[in-house]
Coordinates of C-alpha atoms in Angstrom, one line a residue:
M21 CA 0.0 0.0 0.0
I22 CA 2.8 2.4 0.9
R23 CA 4.5 1.7 -2.4
S24 CA 1.2 2.3 -4.3
I25 CA 0.7 5.7 -2.6
R26 CA 4.2 6.7 -3.3
T27 CA 4.0 5.6 -6.9
C28 CA 0.7 7.5 -7.3
F29 CA 2.2 10.7 -5.8
I30 CA 5.3 10.5 -8.0
A31 CA 3.3 9.9 -11.1
M32 CA 1.0 12.8 -10.4
M33 CA 3.9 15.1 -9.7
F34 CA 5.5 14.2 -13.1
A35 CA 2.2 14.7 -14.9
A36 CA 1.7 18.1 -13.3
A37 CA 5.3 19.2 -13.9
G38 CA 5.2 18.0 -17.6
S39 CA 1.8 19.3 -18.5
A40 CA 3.3 22.5 -20.0
H41 CA 5.5 20.5 -22.2
A42 CA 3.1 17.7 -23.1
E43 CA 3.6 15.8 -26.4
P44 CA 1.1 13.7 -28.3
G45 CA 0.4 10.6 -26.3
D46 CA 0.9 12.3 -22.9
Y47 CA -2.0 12.1 -20.4
G48 CA -3.1 15.0 -18.2
F49 CA -3.2 15.1 -14.4
W50 CA -6.7 13.6 -14.0
T51 CA -6.3 10.9 -16.7
T52 CA -3.0 9.9 -15.1
L53 CA -4.7 9.7 -11.7
G54 CA -7.5 7.6 -13.2
N55 CA -5.0 5.3 -14.8
L56 CA -3.4 4.7 -11.5
I57 CA -6.7 3.8 -9.9
S58 CA -7.9 1.7 -12.9
P59 CA -5.3 0.8 -15.4
P60 CA -6.5 1.3 -19.0
S61 CA -7.0 -1.8 -21.1
A62 CA -5.7 -2.5 -24.5
N63 CA -7.4 -0.5 -27.3
N64 CA -5.5 -1.8 -30.3
P65 CA -5.6 -5.7 -30.1
V66 CA -4.4 -8.0 -32.8
T67 CA -7.0 -8.1 -35.6
A68 CA -8.1 -11.1 -37.6
G69 CA -6.2 -9.9 -40.6
Q70 CA -3.0 -9.6 -38.6
T71 CA -3.2 -13.3 -37.8
Q72 CA -2.7 -14.2 -41.5
G73 CA 0.2 -14.1 -43.8
M74 CA 3.9 -14.6 -43.2
Y75 CA 4.9 -14.3 -39.6
P76 CA 1.5 -13.4 -38.3
L77 CA 0.6 -11.9 -34.9
T78 CA -1.3 -14.0 -32.4
P79 CA -4.6 -13.1 -30.7
D80 CA -4.9 -12.7 -27.0
N81 CA -5.0 -16.0 -25.0
P82 CA -6.8 -15.1 -21.7
S83 CA -6.1 -18.6 -20.3
F84 CA -2.3 -18.1 -20.4
N85 CA -0.8 -16.5 -17.3
D86 CA 1.9 -14.2 -18.6
G87 CA 2.7 -12.9 -15.1
F88 CA 2.0 -9.3 -15.9
D89 CA 0.2 -7.0 -13.4
P90 CA -1.4 -4.1 -15.3
G91 CA -1.4 -1.9 -12.2
D92 CA 2.2 -2.4 -11.3
Y93 CA 3.6 0.9 -12.7
N94 CA 7.1 2.2 -12.7
S95 CA 8.9 -1.1 -12.3
W96 CA 10.3 -3.7 -14.7
Q97 CA 8.0 -6.8 -15.1
K98 CA 8.8 -10.1 -16.8
V99 CA 6.3 -11.2 -19.4
D100 CA 6.2 -14.9 -20.2
V101 CA 5.4 -16.0 -23.7
P102 CA 3.4 -19.2 -24.5
I103 CA 5.2 -21.8 -26.6
S104 CA 2.2 -21.8 -28.9
S105 CA 3.3 -18.4 -30.2
G106 CA 6.3 -20.0 -31.8
A107 CA 8.7 -18.0 -29.6
M108 CA 11.8 -19.6 -28.0
C109 CA 15.5 -18.9 -27.3
G110 CA 18.3 -20.4 -29.4
N111 CA 18.8 -23.3 -26.9
G112 CA 15.0 -24.1 -27.0
S113 CA 14.3 -22.5 -23.6
P114 CA 11.1 -20.3 -23.2
F115 CA 11.4 -16.8 -24.5
K116 CA 10.4 -13.9 -22.2
F117 CA 10.7 -10.1 -22.4
F118 CA 10.3 -7.2 -20.0
V119 CA 8.0 -4.2 -19.7
Y120 CA 8.2 -1.0 -17.7
R121 CA 4.8 0.6 -17.7
V122 CA 4.0 4.2 -16.8
P123 CA 0.6 5.9 -16.1
D124 CA 1.1 9.3 -17.7
T125 CA 1.7 8.5 -21.4
S126 CA 0.9 6.0 -24.1
N127 CA 4.1 6.6 -25.9
T128 CA 6.3 3.5 -26.1
L129 CA 9.8 2.5 -26.9
F130 CA 10.7 -1.0 -28.2
Y131 CA 14.4 -1.5 -27.3
F132 CA 16.1 -4.4 -29.0
E133 CA 19.0 -5.7 -26.9
G134 CA 22.4 -5.9 -28.5
G135 CA 25.0 -8.6 -28.1
G136 CA 26.7 -10.3 -31.0
A137 CA 25.7 -12.9 -33.5
C138 CA 26.5 -16.5 -34.2
W139 CA 26.6 -19.0 -37.1
D140 CA 28.8 -21.9 -35.9
Y141 CA 29.4 -24.1 -32.8
E142 CA 31.9 -21.8 -31.1
S143 CA 29.8 -18.6 -31.4
C144 CA 26.4 -20.1 -30.7
S145 CA 27.5 -22.3 -27.7
G146 CA 29.1 -19.3 -25.9
Q147 CA 32.7 -20.4 -26.4
A148 CA 33.5 -17.3 -28.5
G149 CA 32.7 -14.8 -25.6
I150 CA 31.8 -11.3 -26.7
R151 CA 32.1 -12.3 -30.3
G152 CA 29.4 -14.9 -30.0
A153 CA 25.7 -15.0 -29.1
R154 CA 24.3 -13.3 -26.1
N155 CA 22.4 -15.4 -23.6
P156 CA 23.3 -18.8 -25.1
N157 CA 21.7 -20.5 -22.0
G158 CA 18.4 -18.6 -22.2
I159 CA 17.0 -15.6 -20.3
P160 CA 17.0 -15.4 -16.5
D161 CA 13.7 -14.4 -14.9
N162 CA 15.2 -11.4 -13.1
Y163 CA 17.2 -10.2 -16.2
V164 CA 16.4 -6.5 -16.1
Q165 CA 14.6 -5.9 -12.9
N166 CA 17.5 -4.3 -11.2
I167 CA 18.7 -1.6 -13.6
N168 CA 21.0 0.6 -11.5
L169 CA 24.0 2.1 -13.2
L170 CA 25.6 2.9 -9.8
D171 CA 25.2 -0.6 -8.3
F172 CA 28.9 -1.6 -8.6
Q173 CA 28.5 -4.5 -6.2
N174 CA 26.2 -6.3 -8.7
S175 CA 28.5 -6.3 -11.8
S176 CA 26.2 -8.8 -13.6
N177 CA 23.6 -6.0 -13.6
L178 CA 25.9 -3.4 -15.2
A179 CA 25.7 -4.9 -18.6
T180 CA 22.0 -4.2 -18.6
A181 CA 22.2 -1.0 -16.5
A182 CA 24.7 0.5 -18.9
V183 CA 22.6 -0.2 -21.9
S184 CA 21.3 3.3 -22.8
P185 CA 19.8 6.5 -21.6
L186 CA 17.1 5.8 -24.1
I187 CA 15.7 3.2 -21.7
Y188 CA 17.3 4.1 -18.4
T189 CA 14.5 5.8 -16.4
H190 CA 15.9 8.7 -14.4
H191 CA 19.4 8.3 -15.7
P192 CA 21.7 10.0 -13.1
Y193 CA 23.1 12.5 -15.6
N194 CA 22.0 11.9 -19.2
Q195 CA 18.2 11.6 -19.1
F196 CA 16.5 11.3 -22.5
K197 CA 12.7 11.7 -22.8
T198 CA 12.1 8.1 -24.0
G199 CA 13.3 6.9 -20.6
E200 CA 10.1 8.2 -19.2
W201 CA 7.9 6.3 -21.7
N202 CA 6.5 2.8 -21.6
L203 CA 9.5 0.6 -22.2
V204 CA 9.5 -2.8 -23.9
Y205 CA 12.9 -4.5 -23.6
V206 CA 13.3 -7.3 -26.1
P207 CA 16.1 -9.7 -24.9
Y208 CA 18.4 -11.3 -27.4
C209 CA 19.0 -15.0 -27.2
T210 CA 19.0 -16.3 -30.8
G211 CA 22.2 -15.0 -32.3
D212 CA 20.4 -13.8 -35.5
I213 CA 19.9 -10.1 -35.2
Y214 CA 16.2 -10.8 -34.6
V215 CA 15.6 -11.8 -38.2
G216 CA 16.3 -15.6 -38.1
D217 CA 13.8 -18.4 -38.8
K218 CA 15.8 -21.5 -39.1
T219 CA 17.0 -24.4 -36.9
E220 CA 20.7 -25.4 -37.4
I221 CA 22.8 -28.2 -36.1
Y222 CA 26.3 -27.1 -35.4
E223 CA 29.0 -29.7 -34.9
D224 CA 31.7 -29.3 -32.3
P225 CA 34.9 -29.1 -34.4
T226 CA 36.9 -30.8 -31.6
G227 CA 34.5 -33.7 -31.6
Q228 CA 34.4 -33.6 -27.8
N229 CA 30.8 -32.4 -27.3
P230 CA 27.4 -33.3 -28.7
D231 CA 26.1 -31.4 -31.7
L232 CA 24.4 -28.2 -30.9
V233 CA 20.8 -27.8 -32.0
W234 CA 20.3 -24.1 -32.3
H235 CA 17.1 -22.2 -33.0
H236 CA 17.6 -19.0 -35.0
N237 CA 14.2 -17.9 -34.0
G238 CA 14.5 -14.1 -33.6
L239 CA 11.7 -13.0 -36.0
R240 CA 9.0 -15.1 -34.4
N241 CA 10.2 -13.9 -31.0
V242 CA 9.6 -10.3 -32.1
Q243 CA 6.1 -11.2 -33.4
S244 CA 5.3 -12.6 -29.9
V245 CA 6.3 -9.3 -28.3
V246 CA 4.3 -7.1 -30.7
S247 CA 1.3 -9.4 -30.3
W248 CA 1.4 -9.0 -26.5
V249 CA 1.9 -5.2 -26.6
K250 CA -1.1 -4.8 -28.9
N251 CA -3.3 -7.2 -26.7
N252 CA -2.3 -5.6 -23.4
L253 CA -1.3 -2.0 -23.6
Q254 CA -2.8 1.2 -24.9
K255 CA -2.0 2.1 -28.5
P256 CA 0.9 4.6 -28.5
K257 CA 0.7 8.0 -30.2
Q258 CA 4.5 8.0 -30.6
M259 CA 6.6 4.8 -31.0
V260 CA 10.4 4.4 -31.1
A261 CA 12.2 1.3 -32.3
A262 CA 15.8 1.4 -31.2
G263 CA 18.8 -0.7 -30.2
C264 CA 22.5 -1.0 -30.2
S265 CA 24.7 -3.2 -32.3
A266 CA 22.7 -6.5 -33.1
G267 CA 19.7 -4.8 -31.5
S268 CA 19.9 -1.8 -33.8
I269 CA 20.1 -3.8 -37.0
G270 CA 17.3 -5.9 -35.5
A271 CA 15.2 -2.8 -35.0
L272 CA 16.0 -1.8 -38.6
L273 CA 15.0 -5.2 -40.1
N274 CA 11.8 -5.5 -38.0
Y275 CA 10.7 -1.9 -38.4
S276 CA 8.6 -2.4 -41.6
K277 CA 6.3 -5.0 -40.0
L278 CA 6.4 -3.5 -36.4
R279 CA 5.5 -0.1 -37.6
Q280 CA 2.8 -1.5 -39.9
D281 CA 1.3 -3.6 -37.2
M282 CA 1.3 -0.9 -34.5
A283 CA -0.1 1.8 -36.8
V284 CA 0.9 4.7 -34.6
D285 CA 0.6 8.3 -35.4
Y286 CA 4.4 9.1 -35.1
G287 CA 7.1 6.5 -35.7
Y288 CA 10.8 6.8 -35.1
L289 CA 13.8 4.5 -35.7
I290 CA 17.2 4.8 -34.0
D291 CA 19.7 2.5 -35.5
D292 CA 22.8 2.7 -33.3
S293 CA 25.8 0.9 -34.8
G294 CA 24.0 -1.8 -36.8
P295 CA 24.3 -0.6 -40.4
L296 CA 23.2 -2.6 -43.5
Y297 CA 25.9 -1.6 -46.0
K298 CA 25.3 -1.9 -49.7
A299 CA 26.5 -5.3 -50.6
P300 CA 24.8 -7.1 -53.6
L301 CA 24.4 -10.8 -52.7
N302 CA 25.5 -11.8 -56.2
S303 CA 28.6 -9.6 -56.3
N304 CA 32.2 -11.1 -56.0
D305 CA 33.7 -7.6 -55.7
I306 CA 34.5 -7.7 -52.0
D307 CA 36.9 -4.7 -52.3
S308 CA 34.0 -2.4 -53.3
Y309 CA 31.5 -4.3 -51.1
P310 CA 33.4 -5.6 -48.0
S311 CA 30.2 -6.7 -46.3
A312 CA 29.0 -9.0 -49.1
P313 CA 30.6 -12.2 -47.6
L314 CA 28.9 -11.5 -44.2
H315 CA 25.5 -10.9 -45.7
N316 CA 25.7 -14.2 -47.6
E317 CA 26.9 -16.2 -44.6
V318 CA 24.2 -15.0 -42.2
L319 CA 21.4 -15.4 -44.7
S320 CA 22.4 -19.0 -45.3
S321 CA 22.7 -19.7 -41.6
W322 CA 19.7 -17.9 -40.3
T323 CA 17.1 -18.3 -43.1
S324 CA 16.0 -20.6 -45.8
F325 CA 16.1 -17.8 -48.4
T326 CA 17.0 -19.0 -51.9
P327 CA 17.5 -16.4 -54.6
G328 CA 14.8 -16.7 -57.2
D329 CA 12.2 -18.3 -54.9
T330 CA 9.8 -15.5 -54.1
T331 CA 7.0 -17.5 -52.5
A332 CA 8.7 -19.5 -49.7
V333 CA 8.1 -18.4 -46.1
N334 CA 11.3 -16.7 -45.0
P335 CA 12.2 -13.3 -43.5
I336 CA 13.6 -11.9 -46.8
N337 CA 10.4 -12.8 -48.8
M338 CA 8.3 -11.4 -46.0
L339 CA 10.2 -8.1 -46.1
A340 CA 9.8 -7.9 -49.8
S341 CA 6.1 -8.6 -49.6
I342 CA 5.4 -5.7 -47.2
T343 CA 8.1 -3.2 -48.3
P344 CA 7.7 -1.9 -51.8
G345 CA 11.1 -1.2 -53.3
F346 CA 13.0 -3.8 -51.2
D347 CA 15.3 -5.8 -53.4
R348 CA 16.0 -9.3 -52.3
N349 CA 19.5 -9.1 -53.8
E350 CA 20.4 -6.0 -51.9
L351 CA 19.5 -5.9 -48.2
A352 CA 20.5 -2.2 -48.0
S353 CA 17.6 -1.3 -50.3
L354 CA 15.6 -1.4 -47.1
Y355 CA 16.6 2.2 -46.4
S356 CA 14.8 3.5 -49.4
G357 CA 12.0 1.0 -48.9
L358 CA 11.3 2.2 -45.4
S359 CA 11.5 5.8 -46.4
A360 CA 9.0 5.3 -49.2
K361 CA 6.6 3.2 -47.1
F362 CA 6.7 5.6 -44.1
P363 CA 7.4 9.0 -45.5
G364 CA 6.2 10.8 -42.4
D365 CA 8.4 8.8 -40.0
R366 CA 11.8 10.0 -38.8
L367 CA 14.6 7.5 -39.3
G368 CA 18.1 7.8 -37.9
M369 CA 21.5 6.0 -38.2
T370 CA 24.5 6.6 -35.9
H371 CA 27.8 4.9 -35.2
F372 CA 31.4 5.7 -34.5
L373 CA 33.7 5.8 -37.6
A374 CA 36.4 4.0 -35.5
D375 CA 34.1 1.2 -34.4
G376 CA 36.2 -1.9 -33.6
N377 CA 33.4 -4.3 -32.7
F378 CA 30.8 -4.5 -35.4
S379 CA 33.6 -4.0 -38.0
S380 CA 35.2 -7.2 -36.6
Y381 CA 32.0 -9.2 -37.1
S382 CA 31.7 -7.7 -40.6
Y383 CA 35.1 -8.3 -42.0
E384 CA 37.6 -10.2 -39.8
R385 CA 36.5 -13.7 -40.6
F386 CA 35.8 -13.0 -44.2
H387 CA 39.0 -11.1 -45.3
P388 CA 42.2 -13.2 -45.1
D389 CA 44.4 -10.1 -45.0
I390 CA 42.8 -9.1 -41.8
Y391 CA 42.3 -12.5 -40.2
N392 CA 45.8 -13.6 -40.8
D393 CA 47.5 -10.4 -39.7
P394 CA 49.4 -11.2 -36.5
D395 CA 49.5 -7.6 -35.3
A396 CA 46.5 -6.5 -33.3
D397 CA 46.9 -2.8 -34.1
S398 CA 47.3 -3.5 -37.8
R399 CA 44.2 -5.6 -37.8
L400 CA 42.2 -2.9 -36.1
N401 CA 43.4 -0.3 -38.6
K402 CA 42.4 -2.5 -41.5
L403 CA 39.0 -3.0 -39.9
R404 CA 38.5 0.7 -39.5
Q405 CA 39.5 1.4 -43.1
K406 CA 36.9 -1.0 -44.4
W407 CA 34.3 0.3 -42.0
Q408 CA 34.9 3.9 -43.1
H409 CA 34.9 2.8 -46.8
D410 CA 31.6 1.1 -46.3
T411 CA 30.1 4.1 -44.4
H412 CA 31.2 6.7 -46.9
N413 CA 30.6 4.7 -50.1
N414 CA 28.0 2.1 -49.3
L415 CA 25.8 3.8 -46.7
I416 CA 25.8 7.6 -46.8
P417 CA 24.8 7.8 -50.5
L418 CA 21.8 5.5 -49.9
L419 CA 20.6 7.7 -47.0
E420 CA 21.2 10.9 -49.0
Q421 CA 18.7 9.7 -51.6
T422 CA 15.9 9.6 -49.1
P423 CA 14.0 12.6 -47.6
N424 CA 13.7 11.3 -44.0
W425 CA 16.9 9.4 -43.0
S426 CA 19.2 11.3 -40.6
Y427 CA 22.7 10.2 -39.9
Y428 CA 25.3 11.1 -37.3
F429 CA 28.8 9.6 -37.4
P430 CA 31.3 10.9 -34.8
M431 CA 34.8 9.4 -34.9
Y432 CA 35.8 7.7 -31.6
R433 CA 35.0 7.1 -27.9
N434 CA 37.3 5.3 -25.5
F435 CA 34.7 2.9 -24.3
N436 CA 33.4 -0.5 -25.6
E437 CA 35.7 -0.6 -28.6
S438 CA 34.2 2.7 -29.7
H439 CA 31.0 0.7 -30.4
C440 CA 27.5 2.1 -29.9
T441 CA 27.0 5.9 -29.4
T442 CA 24.0 5.7 -27.1
I443 CA 25.1 3.2 -24.4
L444 CA 26.1 4.1 -20.9
D445 CA 25.6 7.8 -21.5
L446 CA 25.5 10.4 -24.3
E447 CA 29.0 11.8 -23.8
Y448 CA 32.0 11.9 -26.2
G449 CA 29.7 11.7 -29.2
E450 CA 30.3 15.3 -30.4
I451 CA 31.2 16.3 -33.9
A452 CA 33.1 19.4 -32.9
E453 CA 33.7 20.6 -36.5
H454 CA 29.9 21.0 -36.9
G455 CA 29.2 22.2 -33.4
L456 CA 27.0 19.1 -32.7
V457 CA 26.6 16.7 -29.8
L458 CA 24.8 13.3 -29.9
R459 CA 21.7 14.7 -28.1
D460 CA 21.2 17.0 -31.1
F461 CA 20.9 14.0 -33.3
L462 CA 18.5 12.2 -31.0
N463 CA 16.3 15.3 -30.6
N464 CA 16.2 15.6 -34.4
V465 CA 15.0 12.1 -34.9
V466 CA 12.5 11.7 -32.0
N467 CA 10.6 14.8 -32.9
Y468 CA 6.9 14.8 -33.7
Q469 CA 7.1 18.3 -35.0
G470 CA 9.2 17.2 -38.0
G471 CA 12.0 19.2 -39.6
A472 CA 14.9 18.6 -41.9
P473 CA 16.9 15.4 -41.2
M474 CA 20.3 15.9 -39.5
R475 CA 23.2 14.6 -41.6
A476 CA 26.7 14.9 -40.3
Y477 CA 30.0 13.0 -40.0
E478 CA 33.3 13.7 -38.5
S479 CA 36.4 14.1 -40.8
D480 CA 38.9 14.9 -38.0
Q481 CA 40.9 11.7 -37.6
V482 CA 43.0 13.0 -34.6
S483 CA 41.3 15.0 -31.9
D484 CA 38.9 12.3 -30.7
F485 CA 41.8 10.1 -29.8
E486 CA 43.3 12.8 -27.6
N487 CA 41.9 13.6 -24.1
N488 CA 39.2 10.9 -24.5
N489 CA 39.7 9.1 -21.2
N490 CA 37.1 8.9 -18.6
W491 CA 37.5 7.2 -15.2
F492 CA 33.9 6.2 -15.1
Y493 CA 34.2 4.4 -18.4
D494 CA 37.3 2.6 -17.1
L495 CA 35.4 1.6 -14.0
V496 CA 32.4 0.3 -15.8
G497 CA 34.4 -1.3 -18.6
G498 CA 36.5 -3.2 -16.0
L499 CA 33.5 -4.6 -14.3
L500 CA 31.7 -5.7 -17.4

């Protein structure tokens, strides 16, 4: 009871304080009070039409106990998913996700968790460490219920606590407005950037362990999340799909269907360090298109897609069927496809030009000159050269051809291999030569009032590597 009274008081204070700056989707004081007393029911449930076609949504199942309490506001809740939805983790364990509900707005952020990818025994079993799949053993029940960036005694919590001010409610020094929205945290446990639909059997190359049966089931997991949100929460006025790394490319690849199924008034996409570079699947020119080998490898591992077969049920054919202009031979055609399908939405790309993490996934195992280089610094420099080639030649021109893609590419941050601009905090993401900071980009994208897209990249190859050390980054990085 004490907690309920305190929650009510805090929510009303926020509603009253924010009334002068209300945005579409925000509730007033009395509606917020009413929501606390009687939580609003869903007003946008899955329709009969949405239960048809490739990767359909699922109707509400009142007999299944998902564990969610509609009146438990301002805390993370685990939501269990029925096996009948088709959702599961890579190891076959039940899939679950997490929701943070607030009483004073309908606006909602879908955050796709980052954490690598896998397409062989070592990376899917967990033996490859940070270069493998996240959560190879499934998702713990208390996975995100203790998000506290300053809880240094619980180092296992920091990986989630440090995720992003985008989802960190009341971030201690870098609050962003989406952290005060309804939050849907989509965990990552399939190693397939949320787009897989294929079960693989991976053999242990040492012959010492049994074969690994792995379910690249990410796409069906996302459909289970979207189905639940529609069947249980209020329809948002504003919706953001976002993520970092594998989560950001997952948000990108799922946006067409997610945005279509949610049918919100204002849609935003923040892709942080998960680019789809131009790389025709039928091209052998890996100097011009360094990401082509990666694209071919993951499609064969994670999907049953076969060039020329346009009717089979697989993620690529699904994307093509709902996204006019998407070319099955060119995954990066999704940028123009999304822009044309949702011309009023605001779409944004960001990453560091010195990223040493996603670039490693993209090139190291596919380019012998990098893989066989014995010098770590030399390998990193080669990775960065290909990454910057891809950014400037195989990404920026695609975004420039659209009216509503923003991009923001600073050079370097001395944290997490300079990977992901929006994790932990929003610091050291400035582009000084243009007088911009990362928050300018985020405010440009998540902006219901519209405006011209922000497009900026850093050309200075020196200054970001100087005076870029932060004791807090060192502390958190050492505990992770």
